[in-house]
Coordinates of C-alpha atoms and ligand atoms in Angstrom, one line a residue:
X544 CA -33.9 16.8 -26.2
X545 CA -30.5 17.8 -24.6
X546 CA -29.9 20.6 -22.6
X547 CA -27.1 22.0 -25.4
X548 CA -30.4 22.5 -27.6
X549 CA -31.7 25.4 -25.1
X550 CA -28.1 27.4 -25.6
X551 CA -29.1 30.0 -28.5
X552 CA -27.1 30.6 -31.8
X553 CA -26.4 34.5 -31.6
X554 CA -28.1 37.1 -31.2
X555 CA -29.2 38.6 -34.6
X556 CA -31.0 41.9 -33.3
X557 CA -29.8 44.8 -31.2
X558 CA -32.6 45.9 -28.9
X559 CA -31.6 49.0 -26.5
X560 CA -34.7 48.6 -24.0
X561 CA -38.0 47.3 -23.6
X562 CA -40.8 46.0 -21.6
X563 CA -42.2 42.3 -20.9
X564 CA -45.3 41.8 -18.4
X565 CA -46.3 38.0 -18.1
X566 CA -48.8 35.8 -16.0
X567 CA -48.3 32.7 -14.4
X568 CA -50.4 30.4 -12.7
X569 CA -49.4 28.6 -9.6
X570 CA -50.2 24.3 -9.8
X571 CA -51.0 21.8 -7.9
X572 CA -49.4 18.1 -7.6
X573 CA -51.3 15.4 -8.1
X574 CA -48.4 12.7 -7.9
X575 CA -45.8 14.6 -6.3
X576 CA -42.2 15.6 -7.1
X577 CA -40.4 15.1 -3.8
X578 CA -36.4 14.4 -4.5
X579 CA -34.0 15.7 -6.9
X580 CA -30.7 15.0 -8.2
X581 CA -28.1 17.5 -9.3
X582 CA -29.2 20.4 -11.6
X583 CA -33.1 20.3 -10.2
X584 CA -33.6 17.1 -12.3
X585 CA -36.4 14.7 -10.4
X586 CA -35.9 11.6 -8.6
X587 CA -39.5 10.4 -10.1
X588 CA -42.6 11.8 -12.5
X589 CA -45.2 14.0 -11.0
X590 CA -48.2 15.5 -13.0
X591 CA -50.4 18.4 -12.0
X592 CA -53.3 20.6 -12.9
X593 CA -52.3 24.2 -13.4
X594 CA -54.2 26.5 -11.5
X595 CA -56.2 29.8 -12.8
X596 CA -56.4 32.3 -10.0
X597 CA -53.7 32.0 -8.2
X598 CA -50.8 33.3 -9.9
X599 CA -48.2 35.5 -10.2
X600 CA -47.5 39.3 -12.5
X601 CA -44.3 39.8 -13.2
X602 CA -43.3 43.2 -15.4
X603 CA -39.0 42.9 -16.8
X604 CA -38.1 46.4 -18.1
X605 CA -34.5 46.5 -19.0
X606 CA -31.9 48.2 -20.1
X607 CA -28.8 47.7 -22.7
X608 CA -25.4 48.3 -19.6
X609 CA -22.4 50.3 -21.5
X610 CA -19.8 47.3 -20.3
X611 CA -21.0 43.6 -19.6
X612 CA -20.4 43.2 -16.0
X613 CA -21.7 41.5 -13.2
X614 CA -25.5 40.7 -12.9
X615 CA -27.4 43.9 -12.4
X616 CA -31.1 44.3 -11.3
X617 CA -33.2 44.5 -8.9
X618 CA -36.6 43.8 -7.1
X619 CA -39.9 44.6 -6.4
X620 CA -42.8 43.2 -4.3
X621 CA -46.4 45.6 -4.5
X622 CA -44.2 48.0 -5.6
X623 CA -41.7 47.4 -2.5
X624 CA -38.1 46.8 -3.2
X625 CA -37.4 43.6 -1.9
X626 CA -33.3 42.7 -1.4
X627 CA -33.8 39.8 0.4
X628 CA -35.5 38.1 -2.6
X629 CA -32.0 39.1 -4.5
X630 CA -29.9 35.6 -3.8
X631 CA -32.6 33.7 -5.5
X632 CA -32.9 35.3 -8.5
X633 CA -29.4 35.7 -8.6
X634 CA -28.6 31.7 -7.9
X635 CA -31.4 31.6 -10.8
X636 CA -29.9 33.8 -13.4
X637 CA -26.1 32.1 -12.3
X638 CA -28.3 28.7 -13.7
X639 CA -29.5 29.7 -16.7
X640 CA -26.8 32.1 -17.7
X641 CA -25.4 29.8 -20.1
X642 CA -28.8 29.7 -21.6
X643 CA -29.3 33.4 -21.8
X644 CA -26.6 34.7 -22.6
X645 CA -27.9 38.7 -22.6
X646 CA -28.1 38.5 -19.0
X647 CA -24.9 40.4 -18.1
X648 CA -25.2 42.6 -21.0
X649 CA -28.4 44.2 -19.5
X650 CA -29.6 45.9 -16.2
X651 CA -33.5 45.0 -14.7
X652 CA -36.1 46.1 -13.0
X653 CA -38.4 43.1 -11.8
X654 CA -41.5 43.9 -10.9
X655 CA -43.8 41.8 -9.3
X656 CA -47.3 40.7 -7.7
X657 CA -49.2 37.9 -6.6
X658 CA -53.3 37.5 -6.5
X659 CA -53.1 35.5 -3.1
X660 CA -51.9 37.5 -0.4
X661 CA -47.8 36.5 0.4
X662 CA -48.5 35.6 3.6
X663 CA -51.1 32.5 2.7
X664 CA -48.7 30.0 2.8
X665 CA -49.1 29.3 -0.7
X666 CA -45.9 28.7 -2.4
X667 CA -45.4 31.8 -5.1
X668 CA -42.0 30.0 -6.2
X669 CA -43.9 27.6 -8.8
X670 CA -45.9 30.9 -10.3
X671 CA -42.8 33.5 -9.9
X672 CA -40.0 31.4 -11.2
X673 CA -42.3 30.9 -14.1
X674 CA -43.4 34.2 -14.6
X675 CA -40.2 35.7 -14.4
X676 CA -39.0 32.9 -17.1
X677 CA -41.5 33.6 -19.3
X678 CA -40.7 37.4 -19.0
X679 CA -36.4 36.0 -20.1
X680 CA -37.6 34.0 -22.7
X681 CA -40.0 37.4 -24.4
X682 CA -36.9 39.6 -24.2
X683 CA -34.5 36.7 -25.7
X684 CA -37.1 36.5 -28.6
X685 CA -36.8 40.0 -29.0
X686 CA -32.9 39.5 -29.9
X687 CA -33.2 36.3 -32.1
X688 CA -34.7 37.4 -35.9
X689 CA -37.2 35.2 -36.8
X690 CA -38.3 37.5 -39.2
X691 CA -37.6 34.8 -42.5
X692 CA -39.9 31.6 -40.6
X693 CA -42.6 30.4 -42.4
X694 CA -45.7 29.6 -40.3
X695 CA -44.9 25.8 -39.9
X696 CA -41.4 27.0 -38.5
X697 CA -43.5 30.0 -36.3
X698 CA -45.5 27.4 -34.9
X699 CA -42.5 24.9 -34.2
X700 CA -40.4 27.8 -32.3
X701 CA -43.8 28.9 -30.3
X702 CA -43.6 25.5 -29.5
X703 CA -39.3 25.7 -28.4
X704 CA -40.9 29.0 -26.7
X705 CA -42.9 27.2 -24.0
X706 CA -40.4 24.2 -23.6
X707 CA -37.5 26.8 -23.3
X708 CA -39.4 29.0 -20.2
X709 CA -40.2 25.7 -19.2
X710 CA -36.8 24.6 -18.6
X711 CA -35.5 27.5 -17.2
X712 CA -38.5 27.6 -14.9
X713 CA -37.5 24.2 -13.2
X714 CA -33.9 25.7 -13.0
X715 CA -35.4 28.4 -10.6
X716 CA -37.8 25.4 -8.7
X717 CA -38.5 22.5 -9.9
X718 CA -43.0 22.3 -10.0
X719 CA -42.0 25.8 -11.7
X720 CA -41.7 24.0 -14.8
X721 CA -45.3 22.6 -14.6
X722 CA -47.1 26.7 -14.6
X723 CA -46.3 27.5 -18.1
X724 CA -48.8 25.5 -19.9
X725 CA -52.2 23.5 -19.0
X726 CA -54.1 22.4 -17.8
X727 CA -52.8 19.1 -16.9
X728 CA -48.7 18.9 -16.9
X729 CA -46.6 16.0 -16.7
X730 CA -42.5 16.4 -15.8
X731 CA -40.0 13.6 -15.3
X732 CA -38.9 11.0 -17.8
X733 CA -41.2 8.1 -17.6
X734 CA -42.8 5.1 -19.7
X735 CA -46.1 6.4 -19.6
X736 CA -46.1 9.5 -21.2
X737 CA -44.7 10.4 -24.8
X738 CA -42.0 12.8 -24.6
X739 CA -41.8 13.5 -21.2
X740 CA -38.8 14.9 -20.0
X741 CA -36.7 15.4 -16.5
X742 CA -35.8 18.7 -18.6
X743 CA -39.0 20.5 -19.2
X744 CA -42.4 19.8 -18.3
X745 CA -44.9 18.3 -21.4
X746 CA -48.7 18.7 -21.8
X747 CA -50.8 15.3 -20.6
X748 CA -51.0 14.5 -24.3
X749 CA -53.9 11.6 -24.2
X750 CA -57.4 11.6 -23.6
X751 CA -59.3 13.6 -20.8
X752 CA -62.4 13.1 -19.7
X753 CA -65.2 15.3 -19.3
X754 CA -65.1 14.5 -15.5
X755 CA -61.8 16.4 -15.0
X756 CA -62.8 19.3 -17.2
X757 CA -62.9 22.4 -14.8
X758 CA -62.0 20.7 -11.7
X759 CA -62.1 22.7 -8.7
X760 CA -59.5 23.4 -6.1
X761 CA -60.3 25.5 -3.0
X762 CA -57.5 25.9 -0.9
X763 CA -58.3 25.7 2.9
X764 CA -55.4 28.3 4.5
X765 CA -55.4 26.0 8.1
X766 CA -51.8 28.0 8.7
X767 CA -50.5 30.7 6.6
X768 CA -47.6 31.4 8.5
X769 CA -43.8 30.4 7.2
X770 CA -43.2 27.5 5.5
X771 CA -41.7 24.9 8.7
X772 CA -38.9 23.1 5.9
X773 CA -38.3 25.0 2.7
X774 CA -38.4 23.2 0.0
X775 CA -34.8 22.4 -0.8
X776 CA -34.6 21.2 2.8
X777 CA -36.9 18.9 2.1
X778 CA -36.1 17.7 -0.8
X779 CA -32.7 16.7 0.8
X780 CA -34.3 14.4 3.0
X781 CA -35.1 12.1 0.4
X782 CA -31.2 11.6 0.2
X783 CA -30.6 8.4 2.0
X784 CA -34.2 8.0 2.7
X785 CA -35.3 3.8 4.0
X786 CA -38.1 4.1 1.7
X787 CA -36.8 6.7 -1.2
X788 CA -36.7 4.1 -3.7
X789 CA -40.0 2.5 -3.2
X790 CA -41.2 6.1 -2.9
X791 CA -39.6 7.1 -6.6
X792 CA -41.3 4.0 -8.4
X793 CA -44.5 4.4 -6.8
X794 CA -44.7 7.6 -8.5
X795 CA -43.7 5.7 -11.9
X796 CA -46.9 2.9 -10.8
X797 CA -48.8 6.1 -10.0
X798 CA -48.5 7.6 -13.3
X799 CA -49.3 4.0 -15.5
X800 CA -52.2 3.6 -12.8
X801 CA -53.8 7.7 -13.7
X802 CA -53.6 7.2 -17.2
X803 CA -56.8 4.9 -17.5
X804 CA -58.5 6.7 -14.8
X805 CA -58.1 9.8 -16.8
X806 CA -59.5 8.3 -19.7
X807 CA -62.4 6.9 -18.4
X808 CA -63.3 9.4 -15.5
X809 CA -63.4 7.1 -12.9
X810 CA -63.7 9.6 -10.0
X811 CA -62.9 7.0 -7.2
X812 CA -60.3 5.3 -8.2
X813 CA -58.5 9.3 -9.1
X814 CA -59.6 9.8 -5.1
X815 CA -58.1 6.9 -3.9
X816 CA -54.6 7.7 -5.6
X817 CA -54.5 11.4 -5.1
X818 CA -55.3 11.3 -1.4
X819 CA -52.6 8.4 -0.9
X820 CA -50.1 10.3 -3.3
X821 CA -50.6 13.5 -0.6
X822 CA -49.8 11.3 2.7
X823 CA -46.8 9.5 1.2
X824 CA -45.4 13.0 0.8
X825 CA -46.3 13.5 4.7
X826 CA -45.4 10.4 5.3
X827 CA -42.0 10.8 3.5
X828 CA -41.4 13.5 6.1
X829 CA -42.2 12.0 8.9
X830 CA -40.1 9.1 8.2
X831 CA -37.3 11.1 7.2
X832 CA -34.1 12.1 9.2
X833 CA -34.9 14.9 10.5
X834 CA -39.0 13.9 10.8
X835 CA -41.2 16.8 10.5
X836 CA -44.9 16.6 10.8
X837 CA -46.2 19.5 8.7
X838 CA -49.8 19.0 8.7
X839 CA -52.0 20.6 12.2
X840 CA -54.4 19.0 13.9
X841 CA -56.8 21.2 11.7
X842 CA -55.7 19.7 8.4
X843 CA -56.5 16.4 10.5
X844 CA -59.7 17.6 11.1
X845 CA -60.5 19.1 7.9
X846 CA -59.5 15.5 6.4
X847 CA -61.7 13.6 8.4
X848 CA -64.8 16.1 7.1
X849 CA -64.1 15.3 4.4
X850 CA -64.2 11.6 4.6
X851 CA -67.4 11.3 6.6
X852 CA -69.2 13.8 4.4
X853 CA -67.6 11.7 1.3
X854 CA -69.3 8.8 2.9
X855 CA -72.8 10.3 3.6
X856 CA -73.3 11.8 0.6
X857 CA -71.2 9.7 -2.4
X858 CA -70.2 12.6 -3.7
X859 CA -66.7 13.3 -4.9
X860 CA -64.6 15.6 -2.6
X861 CA -61.2 14.7 -1.5
X862 CA -58.0 16.5 -0.7
X863 CA -54.4 16.9 -1.6
X864 CA -51.7 18.3 0.3
X865 CA -48.5 20.4 -0.6
X866 CA -45.6 20.4 1.9
X867 CA -47.4 21.8 4.5
X868 CA -50.0 22.2 6.3
X869 CA -53.0 23.3 4.0
X870 CA -55.6 21.5 2.2
X871 CA -56.3 21.8 -1.2
X872 CA -59.7 20.2 -1.4
X873 CA -60.4 19.0 -5.2
X874 CA -64.1 18.4 -6.5
X875 CA -66.1 17.9 -10.2
X876 CA -67.5 21.4 -11.1
X877 CA -71.2 19.8 -11.9
X878 CA -70.7 18.8 -7.6
X879 CA -69.4 22.1 -6.3
X880 CA -72.8 23.6 -5.1
X881 CA -73.1 21.3 -2.5
X882 CA -69.4 20.9 -1.8
X883 CA -68.7 24.4 -1.7
X884 CA -72.1 24.5 0.9
X885 CA -70.1 22.1 2.4
X886 CA -67.0 23.8 2.9
X887 CA -68.3 27.1 4.2
X888 CA -70.3 25.7 6.5
X889 CA -68.1 22.9 8.4
X890 CA -64.5 23.3 7.3
X891 CA -63.6 27.5 7.3
X892 CA -64.1 27.0 10.2
X893 CA -60.3 25.2 10.6
X894 CA -58.9 27.7 8.7
X895 CA -56.6 30.5 9.7
X896 CA -59.0 33.9 10.1
X897 CA -61.3 32.0 7.9
X898 CA -59.4 32.2 4.8
X899 CA -59.6 30.1 2.0
X900 CA -58.7 31.0 -2.0
X901 CA -61.6 29.2 -4.7
X902 CA -59.8 28.2 -7.7
X903 CA -60.3 25.5 -10.5
X904 CA -57.8 24.5 -13.2
X905 CA -56.7 26.4 -16.2
X906 CA -55.0 27.1 -18.6
X907 CA -51.3 28.2 -18.3
X908 CA -49.1 31.6 -18.7
X909 CA -50.3 34.7 -20.4
X910 CA -48.6 37.7 -21.9
X911 CA -49.8 41.0 -20.9
X912 CA -47.9 43.1 -22.6
X913 CA -46.9 42.4 -26.6
X914 CA -43.3 43.0 -27.1
X915 CA -43.0 42.2 -31.2
Ligands
LIG360 C1 -44.6 19.1 -2.5 O1 -40.5 23.3 -6.7 O2 -41.1 23.7 -4.2 O3 -44.7 21.0 -3.5 O4 -37.3 22.4 -7.2 O5 -36.6 22.9 -4.8 O6 -37.6 24.6 -5.9 P1 -37.3 23.3 -5.8 O7 -38.6 22.6 -5.4 P2 -40.4 22.5 -5.1 O8 -41.1 21.8 -4.9 C2 -42.2 21.2 -4.8 C3 -42.7 19.8 -4.0 C4 -44.4 19.5 -3.7 C5 -44.2 19.0 -4.9 C6 -45.0 19.0 -6.0 O9 -45.5 20.5 -6.1 O10 -44.7 18.3 -7.2

């Protein structure tokens, strides 16, 4: 697949106006994407669990303009006009215009809301950009006539729809390309996963043991403030980083190791691998120039408590981290009663205002309005 395949043929339908709504989830990386090349191409492969409850719901209302001029759109978050969101979306529109040539022919109203609090320190870029990409794909679908397609062609076109949505989402925010489908998504070309691509996320195609079905993610909100390092700045720190080359190779090695772990359901090996990934991500930030410590004292308290509890009980509780202080506590569903009790009794005290979010593996985005 090359970028060229996402440039549509001429639009055969005329649509004056309409409205589409999608909800799209966040995701949590097990093997981390950290470092990118030009055009949002990742330096290494990543794999994530798609989440279920943390999501963005976006409605795009569109109407045809008299003349094709510049991009015209307004953005609303929770009903409130957000002009400070516009530059990011404008950049996104510029990047995807060649793949969505209708963008300048319409005026858009983008209304968005998150199921998690905006100030939770949870990045909404993955769910937000994927929801927007899906809305734009639904509009494009209305412009492309497919009434003559056979059932086989239609299912192929569904696959194309998701692939292009992921491709577009990636151009908005790298990790967003892993939010279109579920439950395990791989992004970044590698030798382990057939069909993997730098251009879009693909569903992990191999056997996954029942131990990983319904895996739980309890997100402990240690610091709900603005991110100390934006992802753009963070990824750039990997340029000329003294350990970058080894880190990128390690991600490939980790993916190779993860495959038999996912197949056999070896939870101890899974825990060792994902915790090492989380700490490596932070080690990369501590050893870049400039350097950053994105964990807070409470992040470390939580990690130590998790380790002690795991040792004491033999339960399969583990953690992963994003580029921030919040802790994602991961564990299998069948151990959730005791682990959740431990979280409430021992870990919630380290969260800002005692806030945490219970989530679990999910299966991807859903369209909430039927447009055709
Ligand atoms: C640490 O996808 O937010 O969460 O492509 O610049 O938008 P941009 O970056 P972003 O980076 C996410 C990095 C991470 C790890 C991961 O999700 O793989």
